[in-house]
XYZ file of C-alpha atoms in Angstrom:
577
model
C -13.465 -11.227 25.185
C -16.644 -9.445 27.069
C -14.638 -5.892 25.686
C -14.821 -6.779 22.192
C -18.919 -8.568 22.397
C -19.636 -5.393 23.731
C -18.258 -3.407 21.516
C -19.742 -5.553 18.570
C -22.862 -5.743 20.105
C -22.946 -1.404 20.179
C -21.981 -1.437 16.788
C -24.346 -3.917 15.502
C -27.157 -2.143 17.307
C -26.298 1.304 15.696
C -27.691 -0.272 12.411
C -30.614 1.220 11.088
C -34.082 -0.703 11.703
C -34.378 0.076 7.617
C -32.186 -2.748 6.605
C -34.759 -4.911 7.714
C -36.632 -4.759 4.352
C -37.379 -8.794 4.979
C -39.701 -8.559 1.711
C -36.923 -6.793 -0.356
C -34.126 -9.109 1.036
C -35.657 -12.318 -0.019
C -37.823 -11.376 -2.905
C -34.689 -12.866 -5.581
C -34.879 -15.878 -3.661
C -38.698 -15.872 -4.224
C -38.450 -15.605 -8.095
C -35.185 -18.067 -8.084
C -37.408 -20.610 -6.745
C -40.206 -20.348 -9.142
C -37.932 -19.880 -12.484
C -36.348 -23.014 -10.879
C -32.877 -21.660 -10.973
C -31.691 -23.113 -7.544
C -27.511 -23.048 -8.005
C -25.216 -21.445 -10.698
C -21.176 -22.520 -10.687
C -18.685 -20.570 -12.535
C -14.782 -20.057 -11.875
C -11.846 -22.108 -12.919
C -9.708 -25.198 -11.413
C -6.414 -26.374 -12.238
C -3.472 -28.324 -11.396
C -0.117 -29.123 -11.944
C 2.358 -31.685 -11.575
C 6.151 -31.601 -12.580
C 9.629 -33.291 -12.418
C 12.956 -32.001 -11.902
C 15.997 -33.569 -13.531
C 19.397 -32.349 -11.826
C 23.117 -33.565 -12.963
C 25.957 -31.296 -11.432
C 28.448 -32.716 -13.545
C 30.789 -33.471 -10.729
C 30.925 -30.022 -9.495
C 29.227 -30.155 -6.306
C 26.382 -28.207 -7.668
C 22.998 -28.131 -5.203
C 19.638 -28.793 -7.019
C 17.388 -26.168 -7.038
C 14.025 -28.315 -6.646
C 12.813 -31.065 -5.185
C 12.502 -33.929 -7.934
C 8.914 -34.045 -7.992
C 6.415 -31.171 -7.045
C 2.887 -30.332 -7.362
C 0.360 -27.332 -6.588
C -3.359 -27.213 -7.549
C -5.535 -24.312 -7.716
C -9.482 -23.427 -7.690
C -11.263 -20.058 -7.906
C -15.087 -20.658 -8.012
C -18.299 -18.998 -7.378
C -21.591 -20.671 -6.111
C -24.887 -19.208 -6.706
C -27.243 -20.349 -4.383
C -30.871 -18.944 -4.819
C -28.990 -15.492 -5.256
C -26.566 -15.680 -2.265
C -22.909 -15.716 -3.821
C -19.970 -18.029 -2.523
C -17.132 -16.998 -4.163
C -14.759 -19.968 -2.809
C -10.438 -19.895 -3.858
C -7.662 -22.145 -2.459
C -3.974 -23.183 -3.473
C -2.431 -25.848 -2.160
C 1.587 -26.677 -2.544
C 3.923 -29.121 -2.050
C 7.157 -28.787 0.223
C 9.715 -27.684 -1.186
C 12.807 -29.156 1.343
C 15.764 -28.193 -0.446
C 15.514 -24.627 0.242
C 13.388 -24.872 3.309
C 10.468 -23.184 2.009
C 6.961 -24.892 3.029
C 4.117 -26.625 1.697
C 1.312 -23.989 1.695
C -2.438 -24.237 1.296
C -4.867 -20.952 0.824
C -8.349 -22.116 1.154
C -11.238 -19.304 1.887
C -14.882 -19.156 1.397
C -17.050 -15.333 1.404
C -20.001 -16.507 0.754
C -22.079 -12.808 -0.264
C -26.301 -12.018 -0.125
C -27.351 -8.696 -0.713
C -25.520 -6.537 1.711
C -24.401 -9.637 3.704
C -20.891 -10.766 3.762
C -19.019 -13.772 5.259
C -15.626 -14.266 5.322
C -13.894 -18.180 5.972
C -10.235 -19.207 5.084
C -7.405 -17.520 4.375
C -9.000 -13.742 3.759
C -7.807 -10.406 4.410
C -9.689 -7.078 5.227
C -8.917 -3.697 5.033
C -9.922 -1.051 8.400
C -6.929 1.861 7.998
C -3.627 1.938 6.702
C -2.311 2.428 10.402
C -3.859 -0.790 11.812
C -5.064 -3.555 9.639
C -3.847 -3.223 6.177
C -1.906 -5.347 3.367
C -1.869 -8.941 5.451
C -3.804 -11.962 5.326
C -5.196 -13.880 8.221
C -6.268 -17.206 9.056
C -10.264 -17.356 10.425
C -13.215 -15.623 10.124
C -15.010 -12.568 10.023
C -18.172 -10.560 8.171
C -18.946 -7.765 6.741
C -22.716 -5.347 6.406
C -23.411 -3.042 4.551
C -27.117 -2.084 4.669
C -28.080 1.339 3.004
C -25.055 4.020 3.729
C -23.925 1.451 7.015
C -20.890 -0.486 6.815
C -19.972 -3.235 9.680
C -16.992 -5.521 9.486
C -15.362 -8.014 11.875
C -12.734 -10.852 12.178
C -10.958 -12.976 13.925
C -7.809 -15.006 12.620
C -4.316 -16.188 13.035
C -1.800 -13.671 11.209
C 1.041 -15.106 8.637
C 4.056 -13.099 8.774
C 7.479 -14.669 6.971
C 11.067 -13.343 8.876
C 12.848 -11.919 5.902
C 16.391 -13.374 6.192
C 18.870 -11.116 3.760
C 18.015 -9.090 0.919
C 20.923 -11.265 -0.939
C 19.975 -14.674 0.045
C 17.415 -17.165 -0.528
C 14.548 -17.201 2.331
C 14.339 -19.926 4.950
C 12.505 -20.266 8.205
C 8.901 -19.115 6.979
C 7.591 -20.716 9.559
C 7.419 -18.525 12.695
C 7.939 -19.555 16.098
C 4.624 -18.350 17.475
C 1.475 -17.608 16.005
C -0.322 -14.372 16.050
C -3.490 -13.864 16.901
C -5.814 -10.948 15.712
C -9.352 -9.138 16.025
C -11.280 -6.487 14.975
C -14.178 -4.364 14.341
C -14.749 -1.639 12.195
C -18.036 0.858 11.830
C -18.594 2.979 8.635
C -21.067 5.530 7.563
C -21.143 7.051 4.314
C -24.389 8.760 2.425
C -23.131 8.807 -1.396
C -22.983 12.803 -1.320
C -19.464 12.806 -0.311
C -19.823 12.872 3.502
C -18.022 9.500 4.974
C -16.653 8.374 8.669
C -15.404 5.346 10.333
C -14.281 3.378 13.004
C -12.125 0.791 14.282
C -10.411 -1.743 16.358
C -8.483 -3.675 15.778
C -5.742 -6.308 18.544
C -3.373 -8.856 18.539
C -1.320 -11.080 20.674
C 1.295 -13.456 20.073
C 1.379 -16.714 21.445
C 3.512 -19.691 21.559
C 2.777 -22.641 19.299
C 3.249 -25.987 19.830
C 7.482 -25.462 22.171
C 8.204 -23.620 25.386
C 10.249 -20.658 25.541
C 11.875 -21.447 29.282
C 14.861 -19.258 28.317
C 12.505 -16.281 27.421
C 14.359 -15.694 24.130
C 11.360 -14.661 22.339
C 9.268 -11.643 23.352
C 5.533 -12.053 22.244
C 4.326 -8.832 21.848
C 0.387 -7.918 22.063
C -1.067 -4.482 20.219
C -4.131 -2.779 20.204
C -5.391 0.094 17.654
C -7.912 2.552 17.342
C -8.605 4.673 14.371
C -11.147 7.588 13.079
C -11.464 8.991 9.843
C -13.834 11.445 7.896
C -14.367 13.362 4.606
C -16.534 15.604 3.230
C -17.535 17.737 0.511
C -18.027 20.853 0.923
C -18.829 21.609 -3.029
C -18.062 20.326 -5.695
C -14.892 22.298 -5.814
C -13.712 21.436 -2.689
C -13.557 18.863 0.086
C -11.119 17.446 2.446
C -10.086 14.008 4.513
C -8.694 13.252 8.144
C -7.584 10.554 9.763
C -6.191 9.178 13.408
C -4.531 6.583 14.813
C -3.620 5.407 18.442
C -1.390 2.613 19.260
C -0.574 0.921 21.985
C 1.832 -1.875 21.672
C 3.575 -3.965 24.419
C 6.916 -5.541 23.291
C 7.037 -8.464 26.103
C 3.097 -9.480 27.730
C 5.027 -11.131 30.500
C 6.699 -8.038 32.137
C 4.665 -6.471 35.206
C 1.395 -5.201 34.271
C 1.058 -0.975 35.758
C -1.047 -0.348 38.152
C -2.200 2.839 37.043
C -1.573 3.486 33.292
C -3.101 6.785 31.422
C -5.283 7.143 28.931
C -2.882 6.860 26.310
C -1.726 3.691 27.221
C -4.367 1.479 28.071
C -6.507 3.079 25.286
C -9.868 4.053 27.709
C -9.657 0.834 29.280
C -9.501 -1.685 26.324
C -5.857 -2.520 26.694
C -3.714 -4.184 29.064
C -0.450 -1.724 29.445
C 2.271 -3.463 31.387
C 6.140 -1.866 31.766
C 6.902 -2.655 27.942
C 3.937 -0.760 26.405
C 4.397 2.127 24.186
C 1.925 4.520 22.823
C 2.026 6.390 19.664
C -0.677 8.134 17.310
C -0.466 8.834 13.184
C -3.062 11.180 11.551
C -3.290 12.582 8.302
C -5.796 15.549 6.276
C -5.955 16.638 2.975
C -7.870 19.038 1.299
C -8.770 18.663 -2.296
C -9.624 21.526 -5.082
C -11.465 19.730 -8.226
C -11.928 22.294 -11.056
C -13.218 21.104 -14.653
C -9.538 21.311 -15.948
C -7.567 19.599 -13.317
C -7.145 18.481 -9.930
C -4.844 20.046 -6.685
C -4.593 19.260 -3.363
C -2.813 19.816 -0.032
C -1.730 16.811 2.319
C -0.107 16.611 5.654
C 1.062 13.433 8.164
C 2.734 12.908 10.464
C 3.479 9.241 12.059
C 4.573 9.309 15.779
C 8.282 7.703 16.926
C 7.804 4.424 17.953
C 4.189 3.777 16.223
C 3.498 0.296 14.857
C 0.830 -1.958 14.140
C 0.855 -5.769 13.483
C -1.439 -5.252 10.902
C 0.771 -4.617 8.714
C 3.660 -6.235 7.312
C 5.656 -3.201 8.415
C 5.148 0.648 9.354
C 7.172 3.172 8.735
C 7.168 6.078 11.764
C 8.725 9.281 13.352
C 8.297 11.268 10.226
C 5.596 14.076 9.140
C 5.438 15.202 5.760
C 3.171 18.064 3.923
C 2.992 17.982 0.432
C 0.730 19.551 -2.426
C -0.434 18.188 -5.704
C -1.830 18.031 -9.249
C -3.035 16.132 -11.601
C -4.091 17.237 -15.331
C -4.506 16.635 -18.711
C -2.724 18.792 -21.043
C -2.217 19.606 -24.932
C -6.194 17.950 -25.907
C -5.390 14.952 -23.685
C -1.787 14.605 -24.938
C 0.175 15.250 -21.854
C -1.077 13.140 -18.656
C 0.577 14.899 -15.869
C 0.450 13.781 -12.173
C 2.739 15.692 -9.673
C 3.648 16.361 -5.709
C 5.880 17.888 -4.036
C 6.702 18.785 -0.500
C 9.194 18.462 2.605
C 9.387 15.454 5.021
C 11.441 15.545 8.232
C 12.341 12.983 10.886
C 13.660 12.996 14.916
C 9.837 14.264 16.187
C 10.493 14.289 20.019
C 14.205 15.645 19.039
C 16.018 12.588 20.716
C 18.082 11.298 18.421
C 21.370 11.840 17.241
C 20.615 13.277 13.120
C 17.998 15.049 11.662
C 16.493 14.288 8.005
C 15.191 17.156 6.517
C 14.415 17.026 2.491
C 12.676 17.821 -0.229
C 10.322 15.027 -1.696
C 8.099 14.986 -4.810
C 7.055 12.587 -7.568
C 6.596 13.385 -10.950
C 4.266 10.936 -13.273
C 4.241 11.863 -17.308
C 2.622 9.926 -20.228
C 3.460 11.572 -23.371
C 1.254 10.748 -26.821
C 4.003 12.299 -29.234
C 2.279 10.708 -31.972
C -1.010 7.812 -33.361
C 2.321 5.625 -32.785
C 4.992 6.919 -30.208
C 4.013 6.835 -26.534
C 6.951 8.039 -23.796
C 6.487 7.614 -20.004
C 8.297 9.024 -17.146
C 8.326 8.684 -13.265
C 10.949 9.492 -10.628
C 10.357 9.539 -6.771
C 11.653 9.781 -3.321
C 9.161 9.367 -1.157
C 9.118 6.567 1.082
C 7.686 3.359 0.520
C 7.599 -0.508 1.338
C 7.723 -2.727 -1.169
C 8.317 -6.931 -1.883
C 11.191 -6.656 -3.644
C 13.267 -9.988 -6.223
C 16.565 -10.311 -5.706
C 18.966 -11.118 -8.768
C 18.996 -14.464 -10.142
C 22.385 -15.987 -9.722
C 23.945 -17.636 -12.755
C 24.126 -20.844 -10.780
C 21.025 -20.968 -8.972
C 17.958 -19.392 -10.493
C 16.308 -19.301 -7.156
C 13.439 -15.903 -6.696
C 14.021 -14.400 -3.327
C 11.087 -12.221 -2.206
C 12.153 -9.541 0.249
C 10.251 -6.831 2.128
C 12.447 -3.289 1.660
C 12.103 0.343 2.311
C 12.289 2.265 -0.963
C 13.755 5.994 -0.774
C 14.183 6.587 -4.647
C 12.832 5.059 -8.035
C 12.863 6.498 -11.134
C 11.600 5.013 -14.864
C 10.886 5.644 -18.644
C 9.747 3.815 -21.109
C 8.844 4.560 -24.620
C 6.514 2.537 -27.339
C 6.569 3.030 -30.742
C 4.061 1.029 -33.788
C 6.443 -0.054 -36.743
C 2.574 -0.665 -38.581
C -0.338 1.658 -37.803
C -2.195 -1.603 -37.072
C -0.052 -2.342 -34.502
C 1.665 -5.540 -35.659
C 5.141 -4.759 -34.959
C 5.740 -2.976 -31.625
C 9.216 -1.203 -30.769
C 9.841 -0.505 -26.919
C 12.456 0.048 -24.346
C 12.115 0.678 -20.855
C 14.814 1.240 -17.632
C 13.969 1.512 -13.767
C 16.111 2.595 -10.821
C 14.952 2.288 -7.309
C 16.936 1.945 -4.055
C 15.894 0.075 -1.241
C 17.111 -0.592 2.452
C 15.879 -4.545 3.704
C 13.295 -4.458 6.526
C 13.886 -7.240 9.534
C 11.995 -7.475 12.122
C 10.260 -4.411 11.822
C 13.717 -2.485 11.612
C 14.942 -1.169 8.625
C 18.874 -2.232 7.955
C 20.414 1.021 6.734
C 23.641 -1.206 6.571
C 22.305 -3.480 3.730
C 21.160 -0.861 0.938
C 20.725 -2.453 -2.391
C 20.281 -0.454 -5.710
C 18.648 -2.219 -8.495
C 18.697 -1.410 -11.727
C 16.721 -2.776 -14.867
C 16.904 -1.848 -18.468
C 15.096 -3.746 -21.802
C 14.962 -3.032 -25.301
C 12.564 -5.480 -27.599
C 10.516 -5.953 -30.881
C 6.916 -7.388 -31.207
C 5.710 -9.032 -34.198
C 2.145 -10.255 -34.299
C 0.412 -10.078 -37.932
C -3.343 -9.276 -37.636
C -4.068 -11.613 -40.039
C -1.408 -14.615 -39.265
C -1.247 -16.897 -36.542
C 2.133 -16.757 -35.283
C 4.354 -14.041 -32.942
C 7.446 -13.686 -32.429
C 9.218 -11.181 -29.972
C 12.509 -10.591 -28.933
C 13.949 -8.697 -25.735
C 17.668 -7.512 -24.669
C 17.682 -7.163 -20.495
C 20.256 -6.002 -18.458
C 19.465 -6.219 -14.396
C 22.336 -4.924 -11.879
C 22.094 -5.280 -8.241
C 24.294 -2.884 -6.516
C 24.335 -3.876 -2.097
C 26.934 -3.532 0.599
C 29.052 -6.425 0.025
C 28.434 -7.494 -3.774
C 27.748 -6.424 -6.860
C 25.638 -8.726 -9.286
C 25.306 -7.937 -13.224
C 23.039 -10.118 -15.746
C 23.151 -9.177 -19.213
C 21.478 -11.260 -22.162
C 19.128 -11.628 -25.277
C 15.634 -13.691 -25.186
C 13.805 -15.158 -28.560
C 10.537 -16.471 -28.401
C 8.108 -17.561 -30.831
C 4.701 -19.006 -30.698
C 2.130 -20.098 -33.018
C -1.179 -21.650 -33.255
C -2.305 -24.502 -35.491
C -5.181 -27.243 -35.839
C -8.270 -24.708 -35.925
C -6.248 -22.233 -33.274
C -6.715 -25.358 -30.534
C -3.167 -26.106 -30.262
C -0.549 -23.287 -29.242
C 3.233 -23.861 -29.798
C 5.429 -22.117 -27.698
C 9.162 -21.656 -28.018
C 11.680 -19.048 -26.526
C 15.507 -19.483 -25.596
C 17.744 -16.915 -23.691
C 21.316 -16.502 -22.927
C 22.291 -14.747 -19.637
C 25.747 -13.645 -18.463
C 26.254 -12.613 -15.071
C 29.440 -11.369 -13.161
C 29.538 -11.350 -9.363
C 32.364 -8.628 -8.079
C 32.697 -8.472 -4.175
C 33.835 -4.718 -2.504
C 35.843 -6.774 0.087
C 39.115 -8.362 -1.927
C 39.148 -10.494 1.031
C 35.803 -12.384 -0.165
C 37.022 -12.674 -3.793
C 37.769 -11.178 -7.021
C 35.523 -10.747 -10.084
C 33.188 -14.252 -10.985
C 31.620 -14.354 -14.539
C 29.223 -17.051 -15.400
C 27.224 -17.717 -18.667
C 23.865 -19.398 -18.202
C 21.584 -21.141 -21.275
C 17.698 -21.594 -20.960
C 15.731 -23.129 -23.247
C 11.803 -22.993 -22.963
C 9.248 -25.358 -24.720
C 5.499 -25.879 -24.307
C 2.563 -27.033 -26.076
C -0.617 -26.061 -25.140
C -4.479 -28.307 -26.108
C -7.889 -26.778 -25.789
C -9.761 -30.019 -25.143
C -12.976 -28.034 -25.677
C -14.149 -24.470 -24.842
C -13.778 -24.834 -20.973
C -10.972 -27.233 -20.727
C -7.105 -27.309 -21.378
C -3.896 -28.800 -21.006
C -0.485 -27.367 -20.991
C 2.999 -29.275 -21.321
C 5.825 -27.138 -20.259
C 9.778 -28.116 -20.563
C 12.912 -26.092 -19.523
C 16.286 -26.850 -19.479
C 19.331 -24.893 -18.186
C 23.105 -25.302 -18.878
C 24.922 -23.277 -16.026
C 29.054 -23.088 -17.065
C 31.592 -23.689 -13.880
C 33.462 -20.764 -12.805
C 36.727 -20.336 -10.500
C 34.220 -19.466 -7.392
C 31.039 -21.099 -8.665
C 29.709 -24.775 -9.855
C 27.857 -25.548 -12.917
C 24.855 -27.890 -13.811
C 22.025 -28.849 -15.641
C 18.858 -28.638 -14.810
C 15.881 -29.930 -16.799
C 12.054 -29.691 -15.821
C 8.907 -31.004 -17.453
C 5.126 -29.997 -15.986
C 1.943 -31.193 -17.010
C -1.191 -28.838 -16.173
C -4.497 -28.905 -16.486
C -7.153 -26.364 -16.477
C -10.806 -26.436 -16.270
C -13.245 -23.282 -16.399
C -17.069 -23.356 -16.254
């Protein structure tokens, strides 16, 4: 720990003596005091409570829910003599049938001037290549006095171990918690000159079991990063960035006696036989005329680099690409482009080379006052949460964490009424995904999904009812099975006694067929599913509500599948001030 106090302690001491404008900081508090304004409370609160009602006819059918569950919510924000504390938290019950876990998110970043502190469940943001896109557990601050930025924290990381891109998740809980901290220094005078620093580490360790057999490797990592930009004019100005990694896949294996540079990162880290080094950078230069916008980008992500900042990092690629974006026709035509070439097998040691072509192409189209197209379609790489397919007989969400190589869309909206009362639209997607595990990415279970919808809006200006209707098809395409939903949803809703209380009403029929590629795991399964949706909703007065919400399903039995019923009612209550 004397590594990192130092190197707080230098960064905290590189702030300017100028932020110490005591008059200036507390002069609100000052005039608080005397206009007797002393605290201020706004957000929202709510909670929820519901029952589950499961009959499986005989079938063998497993329940979906636990028979009685319950969350509650809060986002508020506490004014104290000017000093903000925005506070949120969420709190769960367990769900044991499908082994996922109570959860609670409870943090606290209480703000004053250029003074922020961070309590809870919060997450910070230092580089894409170290601490990015996760949450932690702890604490941390952040400064920003005049054009100086400071940041630190110190917290236990969450990370779930995605199970199959198919299959419902279990084990969330992880064997061994991981611990992580870091610092990051900014500077950045409002003219378009910017730079930054950071550190950021973690270790995993062992919570609450032994691991005499060794099966499980905690890992520790450390990261430094730099990046800049400038503007040169207001034509032109450009970006870098770099990254060093070091990351040791087993802490317990023989620490070296005399590591480089590289490895124990000038001193900071502890590089033992397991530890790797890698480094990612980036630039970009950027040409702004009145009429549009181009630019130029190149990176390139070392084999082998990761960070545990992130839920996962994809490496041993380097792409250049170049850009534009522009609005055409008098504002008609948005159109934002890229193309380029990406290639993988850096150091030349592995067995295939990828070398292709990559671009994106974003359009919105304003044919008309009442016809609107859009189109997208890309193939660069990204990592996205992904839902599986809901299964006729278990309409279970799976979350999983997958590489995306290709997406495409369109969509189109056209106004039946000038005033916009009856809405036409249909939109499709495409994307194709490989299912990240353990920080690998499992080439061997590549899903395609694909999602189309046609539907109708009706909402009179002047009435106080709606009613919509949609037509979805979702297909998920994967190694070993093919799923298909097809089916119609109604809804209506309408509001009555003075617009307080809000009837709502939608029903939607769903067929499904399940075809394996193996024979040997089955033919062709076809299932028909029923929902039916009901809720009321109560303003009890301008800050407060209640909301009764039923559902009930009707799954049909199949030769490979068992049917049920399943019938839920929720009470919730909201409060907002």
């Amino acid at each position: 720990m004397h590594k990192l106090t130092y190197l707080i302690l230098t960064l905290l001491l590189a702030t300017p003596a100028t932020a110490q404008d005591v008059e200036g900081f507390f002069g609100d508090i000052k005039q608080r005091l005397a206009d007797r304004e002393y605290l201020k409370i706004r957000g929202r609160a709510g909670a929820r409570l519901g029952y589950n009602y499961f009959d499986d006819g005989g079938s063998g059918a497993r329940p979906r829910n636990a028979p009685f569950t319950w969350n509650a919510n809060a986002g508020l924000n506490f004014d104290l003599l000017g000093m903000q504390l925005p506070f949120s938290a969420a709190i769960s019950s367990r769900n044991t049938l499908y082994n996922l876990p109570s959860y609670s998110f409870i943090g606290l970043s209480p703000t004053y001037k250029w003074i922020t502190l961070h309590g809870g469940d919060r997450s910070l943001t230092f580089s894409p290549y170290s601490l990015s896109g996760i949450n932690f557990r702890g604490g941390g601050f952040e400064l920003k006095p005049g054009n100086f930025y400071v940041a630190a924290m110190r917290g236990k990381l969450r990370r779930a171990r995605i199970q199959d891109i198919t299959a419902i998740q279990s084990g969330l809980d992880t064997r061994y918690r991981r611990m992580a901290t870091g610092v990051k220094f900014g500077f950045d005078n409002q003219e378009g000159t910017a730079a930054t620093v950071s550190w950021f580490s973690s270790k995993d360790e062992l919570e609450g079991t032994t691991d005499s057999l060794r099966r499980i490797q905690p890992e520790a990592n450390m990261v430094l990063t730099f990046s800049g930009s400038h503007r040169l004019s207001s034509l032109v100005s450009f970006n870098v960035e770099y990254a060093q990694s070091a990351l040791t896949r087993d802490v317990n294996s023989p620490q070296l006696a005399d590591p480089d540079g590289r490895l124990n990162l000038f001193g900071l880290f502890d590089a033992r036989t397991t530890t790797g080094s890698a480094n990612a950078y980036n630039g970009s230069v950027v040409f702004s005329p009145e009429f549009a916008t181009f630019d130029v980008k190149y990176e390139r992500i070392a084999p082998g680099y990761r960070t545990h900042g992130s839920l996962f990092f994809q490496n041993d690629v380097e792409r250049i690409t170049t850009g534009a974006r522009a609005p055409l026709f008098d504002n008609k035509l948005n159109l934002t482009a890229s193309v380029g070439f990406q290639r993988n097998n850096l150091n030349g040691d592995q067995a295939e080379n990828l070398n292709r072509f990559i671009g994106n192409v974003n359009a919105s189209w304003k044919v008309s006052d009442r016809v609107t197209n859009t189109f997208g379609v890309s193939n660069f790489t990204t990592t996205n949460r992904l839902r599986t397919i809901n299964q006729a007989n278990q309409i279970v969400d799976s979350i999983v964490i997958a590489q995306t190589q290709f997406s495409a869309k369109a969509g189109t909206t056209v106004l039946l009424r000038e005033d916009g009362s009856q809405t036409l639209f249909a939109n499709a997607s495409f994307q194709r995904a490989d299912l990240i595990r353990e920080d690998e990415v499992q080439g061997d279970q590549r899903s395609n999904f694909v999602l189309a919808m046609v539907g109708y809006n009706l909402k009179p200006k002047d009435g106080n009812y709606g009613l919509n209707a949609t037509l979805l098809f979702h297909r998920n395409e994967t190694a070993v099975v093919n799923l298909s939903s097809v089916g119609p949803t109604l809804g209506y809703q309408r509001t009555m006694l003075a617009e307080k209380l809000t009837l709502r009403v939608s029903s939607t029929y769903s067929f499904t067929s399940t075809s394996f590629r193996d024979p040997a795991l089955g033919g062709t399964d076809r299932a028909s599913l029923v929902q039916v949706n009901g809720g009321l909703g109560y303003e009890l007065g301008e800050k407060q509500s209640i909301d009764l919400n039923t559902s009930l399903i009707s799954a049909a039995t199949t030769d490979f599948r068992p049917g049920y019923t399943d019938g839920q009612i929720s009470l919730q209550y909201g409060l907002s001030f």
